[in-house]
Tab-separated table of C-alpha atoms and ligand atoms in Angstrom:
chain	number	residue	atom	x	y	z
A	1	MET	CA	-1.458	-1.266	-22.562
A	2	THR	CA	1.408	1.156	-23.226
A	3	ASP	CA	4.629	-0.943	-23.545
A	4	PRO	CA	5.934	-1.358	-19.989
A	5	ARG	CA	9.552	-1.536	-21.101
A	6	ASP	CA	9.337	2.166	-22.152
A	7	PRO	CA	10.326	3.964	-18.977
A	8	GLN	CA	10.439	7.190	-20.775
A	9	ALA	CA	6.651	6.944	-21.110
A	10	LEU	CA	6.204	6.817	-17.182
A	11	ARG	CA	8.290	9.996	-16.877
A	12	ALA	CA	5.556	12.504	-17.025
A	13	ASP	CA	3.715	10.804	-14.074
A	14	ALA	CA	6.960	10.033	-12.095
A	15	PRO	CA	8.834	13.128	-10.748
A	16	LEU	CA	11.634	11.129	-9.124
A	17	LEU	CA	12.019	8.896	-12.201
A	18	ASP	CA	12.345	12.117	-14.252
A	19	GLY	CA	14.837	13.541	-11.941
A	20	TRP	CA	17.053	10.423	-12.009
A	21	LEU	CA	16.780	10.208	-15.754
A	22	LEU	CA	17.794	13.919	-16.052
A	23	SER	CA	20.710	13.422	-13.824
A	24	THR	CA	22.052	10.411	-15.569
A	25	GLU	CA	21.602	12.148	-18.870
A	26	LEU	CA	23.588	14.994	-17.586
A	27	ALA	CA	26.461	12.587	-16.294
A	28	GLN	CA	26.518	10.712	-19.615
A	29	ARG	CA	26.893	13.877	-21.613
A	30	GLY	CA	29.774	14.707	-19.392
A	31	ALA	CA	27.901	17.911	-18.283
A	32	LEU	CA	28.375	17.235	-14.612
A	33	THR	CA	31.373	18.112	-12.475
A	34	SER	CA	29.748	16.940	-9.130
A	35	MET	CA	31.300	18.231	-5.866
A	36	CYS	CA	28.745	16.076	-3.831
A	37	THR	CA	28.886	12.406	-2.954
A	38	PRO	CA	29.097	9.710	-4.255
A	39	GLY	CA	32.703	9.478	-4.114
A	40	HIS	CA	32.998	7.647	-7.495
A	41	LYS	CA	31.818	11.026	-9.208
A	42	GLN	CA	30.093	8.830	-11.979
A	43	ARG	CA	33.481	7.550	-13.235
A	44	GLN	CA	33.501	3.982	-14.255
A	45	ASP	CA	37.133	3.774	-14.730
A	46	LEU	CA	38.092	3.276	-10.997
A	47	THR	CA	35.770	0.548	-9.702
A	48	GLY	CA	34.032	-0.299	-12.979
A	49	ALA	CA	30.442	-0.467	-14.064
A	50	VAL	CA	29.309	-1.564	-10.639
A	51	VAL	CA	28.595	2.252	-9.871
A	52	ALA	CA	26.604	2.737	-13.049
A	53	GLY	CA	23.356	4.622	-12.499
A	54	ASP	CA	24.269	5.537	-8.899
A	55	THR	CA	23.018	9.084	-8.267
A	56	PRO	CA	21.922	10.170	-4.862
A	57	LEU	CA	18.595	11.672	-4.101
A	58	TYR	CA	20.069	14.712	-2.620
A	59	GLY	CA	22.328	16.506	-4.858
A	60	GLY	CA	21.556	14.079	-7.863
A	61	VAL	CA	18.036	13.413	-8.620
A	62	ASP	CA	17.138	16.530	-6.919
A	63	THR	CA	19.125	19.352	-5.220
A	64	ILE	CA	20.262	19.081	-1.616
A	65	LYS	CA	18.162	22.203	-0.452
A	66	HIS	CA	14.898	21.260	-2.208
A	67	ALA	CA	15.115	17.542	-2.604
A	68	ASP	CA	12.087	17.001	-0.320
A	69	THR	CA	9.633	18.725	-2.765
A	70	LEU	CA	9.996	16.142	-5.607
A	71	LEU	CA	10.128	13.356	-3.024
A	72	ALA	CA	7.028	14.648	-1.175
A	73	GLU	CA	5.108	14.913	-4.495
A	74	ALA	CA	6.070	11.324	-5.350
A	75	GLU	CA	5.101	10.008	-2.114
A	76	SER	CA	1.699	11.629	-2.033
A	77	ARG	CA	1.092	10.047	-5.428
A	78	ALA	CA	1.663	6.770	-3.912
A	79	ALA	CA	-0.408	7.593	-0.892
A	80	ARG	CA	-3.415	8.561	-3.092
A	81	LEU	CA	-2.813	5.349	-5.280
A	82	TRP	CA	-3.008	3.116	-2.203
A	83	GLY	CA	-5.802	5.216	-0.269
A	84	ALA	CA	-3.622	6.187	2.470
A	85	ASP	CA	-2.797	9.733	3.667
A	86	TRP	CA	0.859	9.168	4.550
A	87	CYS	CA	3.513	7.308	2.598
A	88	ARG	CA	7.277	7.299	2.532
A	89	PHE	CA	9.722	5.554	0.112
A	90	SER	CA	12.466	3.584	1.865
A	91	VAL	CA	15.710	2.484	0.466
A	92	ALA	CA	16.222	-0.038	3.384
A	93	GLY	CA	13.373	-2.645	2.661
A	94	SER	CA	10.490	-3.665	4.527
A	95	THR	CA	13.051	-4.160	7.311
A	96	HIS	CA	13.283	-0.436	7.753
A	97	GLY	CA	9.350	-0.032	7.312
A	98	ASN	CA	8.723	-2.565	10.053
A	99	GLN	CA	10.910	-0.920	12.414
A	100	ALA	CA	9.655	2.586	11.538
A	101	LEU	CA	6.071	1.417	12.235
A	102	ALA	CA	7.345	-0.270	15.349
A	103	LEU	CA	8.994	2.978	16.502
A	104	ALA	CA	5.683	4.954	15.617
A	105	ALA	CA	3.258	2.492	17.592
A	106	GLY	CA	3.744	3.009	21.241
A	107	ALA	CA	6.269	3.807	24.116
A	108	PRO	CA	8.872	1.707	25.713
A	109	GLY	CA	7.396	-0.980	28.086
A	110	GLN	CA	3.996	-0.906	26.354
A	111	GLU	CA	2.471	-4.161	25.156
A	112	ILE	CA	1.775	-4.880	21.467
A	113	ILE	CA	-0.155	-7.705	19.977
A	114	VAL	CA	2.069	-9.327	17.383
A	115	THR	CA	1.857	-12.396	15.321
A	116	ARG	CA	4.750	-14.728	16.328
A	117	SER	CA	5.260	-15.884	12.662
A	118	LEU	CA	6.883	-12.211	12.372
A	119	HIS	CA	9.930	-11.477	10.074
A	120	ARG	CA	13.126	-10.890	12.268
A	121	SER	CA	13.004	-7.276	11.114
A	122	LEU	CA	9.824	-6.634	13.160
A	123	LEU	CA	11.301	-8.523	16.129
A	124	LEU	CA	14.250	-6.081	16.018
A	125	GLY	CA	11.715	-3.396	15.637
A	126	LEU	CA	10.253	-4.411	19.030
A	127	VAL	CA	13.752	-4.192	20.445
A	128	LEU	CA	14.448	-0.816	19.118
A	129	ALA	CA	11.089	0.468	20.369
A	130	GLY	CA	11.119	-1.368	23.711
A	131	LEU	CA	7.565	-2.646	22.982
A	132	ARG	CA	6.659	-5.896	24.928
A	133	PRO	CA	5.074	-8.493	22.475
A	134	VAL	CA	1.924	-10.389	23.276
A	135	TRP	CA	2.230	-13.151	20.821
A	136	VAL	CA	-0.547	-14.284	18.672
A	137	LEU	CA	-0.154	-17.638	16.735
A	138	PRO	CA	-1.491	-18.240	13.247
A	139	GLU	CA	-3.728	-21.156	12.724
A	140	ARG	CA	-1.932	-24.070	10.984
A	141	ASP	CA	-2.997	-26.306	8.197
A	142	PRO	CA	-3.007	-29.791	9.895
A	143	GLN	CA	-2.125	-31.504	6.591
A	144	THR	CA	0.741	-29.395	5.474
A	145	GLY	CA	1.813	-27.956	8.762
A	146	LEU	CA	1.991	-24.605	7.061
A	147	PRO	CA	0.605	-21.294	8.630
A	148	ALA	CA	-2.696	-20.105	7.763
A	149	ALA	CA	-3.745	-16.679	8.988
A	150	VAL	CA	-4.064	-15.489	12.473
A	151	ALA	CA	-7.785	-15.772	13.531
A	152	VAL	CA	-9.673	-12.582	14.323
A	153	GLN	CA	-11.027	-14.359	17.516
A	154	THR	CA	-7.358	-14.834	18.594
A	155	VAL	CA	-6.547	-11.242	18.330
A	156	ARG	CA	-9.713	-10.158	20.053
A	157	ALA	CA	-8.853	-12.471	22.899
A	158	ALA	CA	-5.318	-11.003	23.175
A	159	LEU	CA	-6.835	-7.403	23.147
A	160	ALA	CA	-9.290	-8.315	25.917
A	161	ALA	CA	-6.471	-9.751	28.032
A	162	HIS	CA	-4.112	-6.889	27.491
A	163	PRO	CA	-6.172	-3.671	27.369
A	164	GLY	CA	-2.869	-1.608	27.622
A	165	ALA	CA	-1.576	-2.829	24.258
A	166	CYS	CA	-0.780	0.047	21.964
A	167	ALA	CA	-1.386	-1.777	18.567
A	168	VAL	CA	-1.879	-4.891	16.749
A	169	PHE	CA	0.785	-5.913	14.198
A	170	LEU	CA	0.323	-8.743	11.850
A	171	GLY	CA	2.237	-10.298	9.036
A	172	ASP	CA	-0.387	-10.795	6.064
A	173	PRO	CA	-0.054	-12.425	3.561
A	174	SER	CA	2.138	-14.950	5.386
A	175	TYR	CA	5.370	-16.014	3.724
A	176	VAL	CA	3.428	-18.870	2.136
A	177	GLY	CA	0.587	-16.432	0.814
A	178	THR	CA	-2.031	-17.399	3.369
A	179	ILE	CA	-4.403	-14.440	3.724
A	180	GLY	CA	-6.482	-13.431	6.819
A	181	ASP	CA	-9.551	-11.438	7.518
A	182	LEU	CA	-7.896	-8.052	7.668
A	183	ALA	CA	-11.133	-6.187	7.659
A	184	GLY	CA	-12.092	-8.376	10.811
A	185	HIS	CA	-8.716	-7.487	12.332
A	186	ALA	CA	-9.153	-3.744	11.766
A	187	ASP	CA	-12.596	-3.844	13.429
A	188	ALA	CA	-11.118	-5.690	16.431
A	189	ALA	CA	-8.252	-3.277	16.809
A	190	HIS	CA	-10.432	-0.149	16.432
A	191	GLU	CA	-12.993	-1.382	18.764
A	192	ALA	CA	-10.152	-1.636	21.257
A	193	GLY	CA	-9.080	1.815	20.361
A	194	VAL	CA	-5.627	0.896	18.806
A	195	PRO	CA	-4.273	0.850	15.281
A	196	LEU	CA	-3.743	-2.248	12.967
A	197	LEU	CA	-0.377	-2.338	11.456
A	198	VAL	CA	0.424	-4.975	8.661
A	199	ASP	CA	3.620	-6.222	7.313
A	200	ALA	CA	2.658	-6.993	3.608
A	201	ALA	CA	6.269	-7.356	2.510
A	202	TRP	CA	5.571	-9.761	-0.305
A	203	ALA	CA	2.361	-8.632	-1.797
A	204	ALA	CA	2.649	-4.997	-3.064
A	205	TYR	CA	0.275	-5.731	-5.974
A	206	LEU	CA	-2.629	-6.674	-3.760
A	207	GLY	CA	-5.677	-4.600	-4.623
A	208	PHE	CA	-4.656	-3.800	-8.239
A	209	HIS	CA	-6.996	-6.432	-9.805
A	210	PRO	CA	-10.655	-7.454	-8.869
A	211	ASP	CA	-9.452	-11.020	-8.369
A	212	LEU	CA	-6.876	-10.111	-5.964
A	213	PRO	CA	-7.645	-9.541	-2.195
A	214	ALA	CA	-7.803	-5.954	-1.065
A	215	HIS	CA	-4.463	-4.678	0.384
A	216	ALA	CA	-4.327	-3.961	4.076
A	217	ILE	CA	-4.887	-0.184	3.867
A	218	ALA	CA	-8.104	-0.816	1.725
A	219	ALA	CA	-9.203	-3.329	4.306
A	220	GLY	CA	-9.075	-0.847	7.079
A	221	ALA	CA	-5.474	-1.167	8.498
A	222	ASP	CA	-3.827	1.980	9.766
A	223	GLY	CA	-0.263	1.116	8.689
A	224	MET	CA	1.296	-1.182	6.144
A	225	VAL	CA	4.605	-1.970	5.021
A	226	THR	CA	5.569	-3.570	1.628
A	227	SER	CA	8.632	-4.265	-0.358
A	228	ALA	CA	8.420	-2.670	-3.755
A	229	HIS	CA	11.519	-4.808	-4.591
A	230	LYS	CA	9.839	-8.181	-3.877
A	231	ALA	CA	6.998	-8.071	-6.087
A	232	LEU	CA	6.966	-4.940	-8.218
A	233	PRO	CA	9.652	-4.035	-10.851
A	234	ALA	CA	11.558	-1.731	-8.314
A	235	SER	CA	15.219	-1.976	-7.310
A	236	THR	CA	16.600	-4.054	-4.438
A	237	GLN	CA	15.858	-2.505	-1.108
A	238	ALA	CA	13.034	-0.390	-2.490
A	239	ALA	CA	9.896	-0.292	0.020
A	240	LEU	CA	6.922	1.375	0.890
A	241	VAL	CA	5.344	2.400	4.055
A	242	PHE	CA	1.719	3.722	4.111
A	243	ALA	CA	-0.499	4.930	7.015
A	244	ARG	CA	-3.822	6.461	7.641
A	245	THR	CA	-3.438	9.003	10.416
A	246	GLN	CA	-6.618	8.905	12.481
A	247	ARG	CA	-4.967	6.614	14.942
A	248	LEU	CA	-1.195	7.289	14.134
A	249	ASP	CA	0.381	10.518	14.451
A	250	ARG	CA	1.920	11.841	11.260
A	251	ALA	CA	4.671	13.848	12.877
A	252	ARG	CA	5.597	10.754	14.920
A	253	LEU	CA	5.550	8.580	11.852
A	254	ASP	CA	7.899	10.870	10.038
A	255	ARG	CA	10.222	10.877	13.123
A	256	ALA	CA	10.040	7.143	13.366
A	257	PHE	CA	10.804	6.688	9.732
A	258	GLU	CA	13.707	8.999	9.646
A	259	ALA	CA	15.244	7.676	12.848
A	260	THR	CA	16.455	4.557	11.095
A	261	HIS	CA	16.656	5.611	7.509
A	262	THR	CA	19.936	6.592	5.716
A	263	THR	CA	20.609	10.329	5.241
A	264	SER	CA	21.781	9.368	1.811
A	265	PRO	CA	19.077	7.515	-0.067
A	266	ALA	CA	20.054	6.031	-3.546
A	267	GLY	CA	18.314	8.064	-6.217
A	268	ALA	CA	17.894	5.028	-8.469
A	269	ILE	CA	16.217	3.112	-5.677
A	270	ILE	CA	13.924	5.910	-4.788
A	271	ALA	CA	13.267	6.651	-8.417
A	272	SER	CA	12.384	2.963	-9.068
A	273	ILE	CA	9.671	3.039	-6.420
A	274	ASP	CA	8.290	6.102	-8.097
A	275	ALA	CA	8.439	4.241	-11.553
A	276	ALA	CA	6.871	1.278	-10.134
A	277	ARG	CA	3.915	3.375	-8.561
A	278	ALA	CA	3.510	5.062	-12.031
A	279	LEU	CA	3.403	1.764	-13.751
A	280	LEU	CA	0.858	0.235	-11.208
A	281	SER	CA	-1.306	3.338	-11.643
A	282	ARG	CA	-1.291	3.033	-15.435
A	283	ASP	CA	-1.292	-0.582	-16.154
A	284	GLY	CA	-1.615	-2.300	-12.800
A	285	LYS	CA	-4.815	-4.148	-13.770
A	286	GLN	CA	-3.450	-5.490	-16.939
A	287	LEU	CA	-0.236	-6.507	-15.450
A	288	CYS	CA	-1.921	-8.123	-12.400
A	289	ALA	CA	-4.283	-9.909	-14.808
A	290	ARG	CA	-1.206	-11.607	-16.427
A	291	LEU	CA	0.440	-12.463	-13.167
A	292	LEU	CA	-2.839	-14.154	-12.064
A	293	ARG	CA	-3.037	-15.908	-15.205
A	294	LEU	CA	0.519	-17.165	-15.111
A	295	VAL	CA	0.166	-18.372	-11.453
A	296	ALA	CA	-3.103	-20.099	-12.137
A	297	GLY	CA	-1.428	-21.815	-15.275
A	298	ALA	CA	1.527	-22.798	-13.195
A	299	ARG	CA	-0.500	-24.230	-10.492
A	300	ARG	CA	-2.620	-26.277	-12.891
A	301	ARG	CA	0.453	-27.612	-14.602
A	302	LEU	CA	2.291	-28.582	-11.285
A	303	ALA	CA	-0.948	-30.045	-9.659
A	304	GLU	CA	-1.110	-32.637	-12.534
A	305	VAL	CA	2.388	-33.958	-11.609
A	306	PRO	CA	1.889	-36.947	-9.436
A	307	GLY	CA	2.612	-36.259	-5.723
A	308	VAL	CA	2.948	-32.466	-6.202
A	309	ALA	CA	0.556	-30.218	-4.371
A	310	VAL	CA	0.281	-26.558	-4.609
A	311	LEU	CA	-1.308	-24.113	-2.188
A	312	ASP	CA	-4.572	-22.908	-3.531
A	313	GLY	CA	-8.156	-21.921	-2.828
A	314	PRO	CA	-9.706	-19.411	-0.619
A	315	GLY	CA	-7.370	-17.911	1.965
A	316	VAL	CA	-4.427	-18.200	-0.369
A	317	ASP	CA	-3.013	-15.218	-2.310
A	318	PRO	CA	-3.985	-16.126	-6.040
A	319	ALA	CA	-0.594	-14.621	-7.185
A	320	LYS	CA	1.596	-16.829	-4.928
A	321	LEU	CA	3.089	-20.089	-6.159
A	322	VAL	CA	3.956	-22.525	-3.305
A	323	VAL	CA	4.995	-26.006	-4.506
A	324	LEU	CA	4.696	-28.931	-1.913
A	325	LEU	CA	6.921	-31.847	-2.648
A	326	ALA	CA	6.509	-34.435	0.176
A	327	GLY	CA	4.158	-36.609	-2.010
A	328	THR	CA	6.817	-36.928	-4.753
A	329	GLY	CA	9.707	-38.104	-2.378
A	330	ALA	CA	11.965	-35.576	-4.068
A	331	ASP	CA	14.189	-33.634	-1.728
A	332	GLY	CA	13.550	-29.975	-2.069
A	333	TYR	CA	17.264	-29.011	-1.419
A	334	ARG	CA	18.252	-31.113	-4.437
A	335	VAL	CA	15.443	-29.924	-6.483
A	336	GLU	CA	16.565	-26.324	-5.549
A	337	ALA	CA	20.338	-27.138	-6.430
A	338	GLU	CA	19.078	-28.154	-9.783
A	339	LEU	CA	17.216	-24.963	-10.465
A	340	ILE	CA	20.021	-22.732	-9.176
A	341	ALA	CA	22.307	-24.678	-11.717
A	342	ALA	CA	19.892	-23.951	-14.472
A	343	GLY	CA	19.994	-20.262	-13.651
A	344	MET	CA	16.627	-20.328	-11.974
A	345	PRO	CA	17.266	-19.420	-8.234
A	346	VAL	CA	14.027	-19.492	-6.004
A	347	GLU	CA	13.048	-17.491	-3.025
A	348	LEU	CA	12.788	-20.507	-0.740
A	349	GLY	CA	13.697	-24.114	-1.156
A	350	ASP	CA	13.585	-26.672	1.790
A	351	ARG	CA	13.121	-30.336	1.998
A	352	ASP	CA	9.368	-30.207	1.300
A	353	MET	CA	8.860	-27.079	-0.323
A	354	ILE	CA	9.833	-24.698	-3.308
A	355	VAL	CA	8.515	-21.193	-3.379
A	356	PRO	CA	9.375	-19.223	-6.569
A	357	ILE	CA	8.432	-15.598	-6.834
A	358	VAL	CA	6.364	-14.878	-9.772
A	359	THR	CA	5.968	-11.181	-10.336
A	360	LEU	CA	4.621	-8.560	-12.788
A	361	ALA	CA	7.949	-8.950	-14.613
A	362	ASP	CA	7.340	-12.524	-15.532
A	363	THR	CA	5.993	-13.749	-18.936
A	364	GLU	CA	4.387	-17.012	-20.210
A	365	ASP	CA	7.877	-17.968	-21.499
A	366	THR	CA	9.746	-17.423	-18.007
A	367	VAL	CA	7.059	-19.290	-16.109
A	368	GLU	CA	6.784	-22.098	-18.565
A	369	ARG	CA	10.592	-22.574	-18.641
A	370	PHE	CA	10.602	-22.510	-14.914
A	371	THR	CA	7.669	-25.112	-14.305
A	372	GLY	CA	9.294	-27.347	-17.066
A	373	THR	CA	12.806	-27.322	-15.263
A	374	LEU	CA	11.042	-27.819	-11.986
A	375	VAL	CA	9.089	-30.727	-13.069
A	376	ALA	CA	11.993	-32.443	-14.727
A	377	ALA	CA	14.164	-31.875	-11.412
A	378	ILE	CA	11.482	-33.365	-9.378
A	379	GLU	CA	11.234	-36.408	-11.774
A	380	ARG	CA	14.927	-36.927	-11.350
A	381	HIS	CA	14.732	-36.976	-7.602
A	382	ARG	CA	11.437	-38.784	-7.197
A	383	GLY	CA	11.358	-41.365	-4.416
A	384	PRO	CA	8.804	-42.860	-1.837
A	385	ALA	CA	6.244	-40.335	-0.732
A	386	ARG	CA	6.939	-39.038	2.845
A	387	ARG	CA	5.031	-37.070	5.471
A	388	PRO	CA	5.747	-33.402	5.260
A	389	ASP	CA	8.164	-32.168	8.009
A	390	PRO	CA	7.759	-28.523	8.027
A	391	SER	CA	10.229	-25.974	8.778
A	392	PRO	CA	10.436	-25.250	12.596
A	393	ALA	CA	9.695	-21.575	11.619
A	394	TRP	CA	6.031	-22.377	11.024
A	395	SER	CA	5.412	-24.007	14.338
A	396	VAL	CA	7.007	-21.884	16.863
A	397	SER	CA	5.440	-22.098	20.278
A	398	PRO	CA	7.288	-19.381	22.120
A	399	GLU	CA	8.032	-19.370	25.872
A	400	MET	CA	8.916	-15.717	26.630
A	401	ALA	CA	10.924	-15.314	29.945
A	402	ILE	CA	11.759	-11.722	29.398
A	403	PRO	CA	10.935	-9.018	26.760
A	404	PRO	CA	13.228	-8.834	23.693
A	405	ARG	CA	14.872	-5.705	24.503
A	406	ASP	CA	15.613	-6.682	27.865
A	407	ALA	CA	17.319	-9.698	26.544
A	408	PHE	CA	19.018	-7.852	23.766
A	409	PHE	CA	20.924	-5.672	26.365
A	410	SER	CA	21.503	-8.234	29.087
A	411	PRO	CA	24.886	-9.722	29.903
A	412	ASN	CA	25.184	-13.048	28.026
A	413	GLU	CA	27.574	-15.890	27.792
A	414	THR	CA	28.188	-18.745	25.383
A	415	VAL	CA	27.237	-22.283	26.410
A	416	MET	CA	27.202	-25.719	24.651
A	417	ALA	CA	23.955	-26.467	22.921
A	418	ASP	CA	22.675	-29.263	25.310
A	419	ALA	CA	23.493	-26.953	28.318
A	420	ALA	CA	21.322	-24.155	26.674
A	421	VAL	CA	18.331	-26.088	27.049
A	422	GLY	CA	16.235	-24.260	29.571
A	423	ARG	CA	18.351	-21.102	29.530
A	424	ILE	CA	17.069	-17.812	28.127
A	425	SER	CA	18.159	-16.989	24.630
A	426	ALA	CA	20.123	-13.629	24.144
A	427	GLU	CA	20.273	-14.061	20.335
A	428	LEU	CA	17.747	-14.373	17.587
A	429	VAL	CA	18.054	-17.792	15.622
A	430	ALA	CA	16.088	-18.128	12.272
A	431	PRO	CA	16.209	-20.709	9.463
A	432	TYR	CA	16.602	-18.366	6.412
A	433	PRO	CA	14.552	-18.106	4.308
A	434	PRO	CA	11.841	-17.404	5.750
A	435	GLY	CA	13.631	-15.411	8.432
A	436	ILE	CA	10.999	-16.298	11.097
A	437	PRO	CA	12.818	-16.597	14.435
A	438	VAL	CA	12.598	-19.974	16.047
A	439	LEU	CA	14.341	-18.400	19.025
A	440	ALA	CA	13.981	-14.731	19.840
A	441	PRO	CA	15.932	-12.887	22.352
A	442	GLY	CA	14.323	-13.484	25.776
A	443	GLU	CA	12.825	-16.875	24.823
A	444	VAL	CA	13.479	-20.090	26.654
A	445	ILE	CA	15.507	-22.463	24.615
A	446	THR	CA	13.485	-25.671	24.775
A	447	ALA	CA	14.343	-29.023	23.846
A	448	GLY	CA	11.941	-29.043	21.058
A	449	ALA	CA	13.324	-25.814	19.478
A	450	LEU	CA	16.811	-27.037	19.617
A	451	ALA	CA	15.818	-30.350	18.110
A	452	ALA	CA	13.829	-28.505	15.189
A	453	LEU	CA	16.721	-26.208	14.509
A	454	ARG	CA	19.094	-29.160	14.418
A	455	ALA	CA	16.836	-30.965	12.071
A	456	ALA	CA	16.581	-28.034	9.764
A	457	ARG	CA	20.224	-27.743	9.484
A	458	ALA	CA	20.867	-31.318	9.088
A	459	GLN	CA	18.509	-31.246	5.933
A	460	GLY	CA	20.541	-28.694	4.443
A	461	GLY	CA	18.969	-25.443	5.687
A	462	ARG	CA	20.850	-22.091	6.427
A	463	ILE	CA	20.625	-21.247	10.052
A	464	ALA	CA	20.862	-17.444	10.109
A	465	TYR	CA	21.674	-14.764	12.727
A	466	ALA	CA	23.034	-17.131	15.461
A	467	ALA	CA	26.530	-16.378	16.755
A	468	ASP	CA	27.224	-20.076	15.953
A	469	PRO	CA	25.335	-20.976	12.976
A	470	SER	CA	26.655	-24.510	13.530
A	471	LEU	CA	24.358	-24.765	16.555
A	472	ALA	CA	27.046	-26.278	18.737
A	473	THR	CA	26.830	-23.337	21.027
A	474	PHE	CA	24.218	-20.764	21.960
A	475	GLN	CA	24.373	-17.200	23.480
A	476	VAL	CA	22.221	-17.190	26.652
A	477	ILE	CA	21.495	-14.555	29.256
A	478	THR	CA	23.923	-14.928	32.035
A	479	ALA	CA	22.209	-16.276	35.119
A	480	GLY	CA	21.813	-14.311	38.215
B	1	LIG	C1	7.522	-10.936	6.003
B	1	LIG	C2	8.674	-10.235	5.856
B	1	LIG	N1	8.697	-8.856	6.339
B	1	LIG	C3	9.768	-8.171	5.914
B	1	LIG	C4	10.888	-8.601	5.460
B	1	LIG	C5	12.100	-7.687	5.006
B	1	LIG	O1	11.998	-7.209	3.872
B	1	LIG	P1	13.232	-6.570	2.995
B	1	LIG	O2	14.141	-7.652	2.576
B	1	LIG	O3	12.545	-5.709	2.076
B	1	LIG	O4	13.893	-5.687	4.015
B	1	LIG	C6	10.830	-9.925	4.782
B	1	LIG	C7	11.958	-10.386	4.015
B	1	LIG	O5	12.013	-11.543	3.528
B	1	LIG	C8	9.760	-10.762	5.170
B	1	LIG	O6	9.638	-12.070	4.668
């Protein structure tokens, strides 16, 4: 394997990386008197090094007039690598990718089959596109309370009951790495004559090693979103959107993508997607082999700690590490605080669970240090084992009163929490992470949802997107 730390070696296969390196070299030599944005003009004596490396795609990495040539070349290389026939690079995360696919999927008022354990970005995609969700719920593991995949039979039944639905949109893998039968979902969707779209935000490495499940496009999906910045060595906000265009229109996909993307993409972010693609193409199998080895080793070590459980086995992404703490009695929020204090922030920590993200950039050393610190923190907080009390995000059972878009634009008022029970929510309320709405606009605020949100907050969780994150009041649709 070529040394992955040498980005120069990737240059020949990564046109945007090459463009970014050329433009930064020019700036460093003082050979650039830019009369374009960005306003810092590569000077670091005004706002400091915070702007270092910030070169725009248009008028930096490439010219303003011809920038789409390099971009199109890089995107078509990515499309080839993933077996898609359309690919776009986004600087606005899977958030933007989900919204672009939602805008490409149907017309306002049409139904769409969607998993209710969706990320809030897709929910807002439905608002933008005016699509009416037909919710499908994932199976749940009765022991842990965590979501498994959505069963193919559930989607088939929804498609049969809603023959006008324009697409099936699933989140797979789930936030906790559970993986469904995407080939079965693709067959179900295609038999109904509609595309399968998949939010695979967390797992951009899928398909790059024989021991990893196939990615959604290889499994037959028509569209897939994935965050290059989450699992690949790419810059924050970097994401990839893929499609096969038998059931989705290429021009419509482009329009939908452009509708909500910035006209000034950061060259470094865009180039980092190209570089990550070139790296995966060259060294993906070896890097994924190491990732799999690291996660398997961490799972083995953690499973030996009394009371600790790790998600494992068929139906779980082998590159995902999910550590369950209820059997140790340790409070995950305290464990997380210790990890943060040790300089090891994790992606999710709640009372019963710690989810670190292990990526292609990790090494034996980083993962060993992390597991060692985690085990020591668990031992310091050990207590009587308890029953898991999973985040309400995993067990939402929605009562949709009006479609999310109608609710989003309806007149609303603020009421005290107890008076909000039975009213229709105007807002999206989600414990974060994972950002799965417990309340979506248009859903009835049930006593159960309110109690679960209050419990999550009382345990130490952050309640996001609510106008009042203290949960004292809620925004509800004005009656009458
Ligand atoms: C399932 C899922 N989809 C989409 C997103 C949005 O991704 P991004 O942060 O890249 O916009 C997230 C973010 O955590 C997510 O968990």
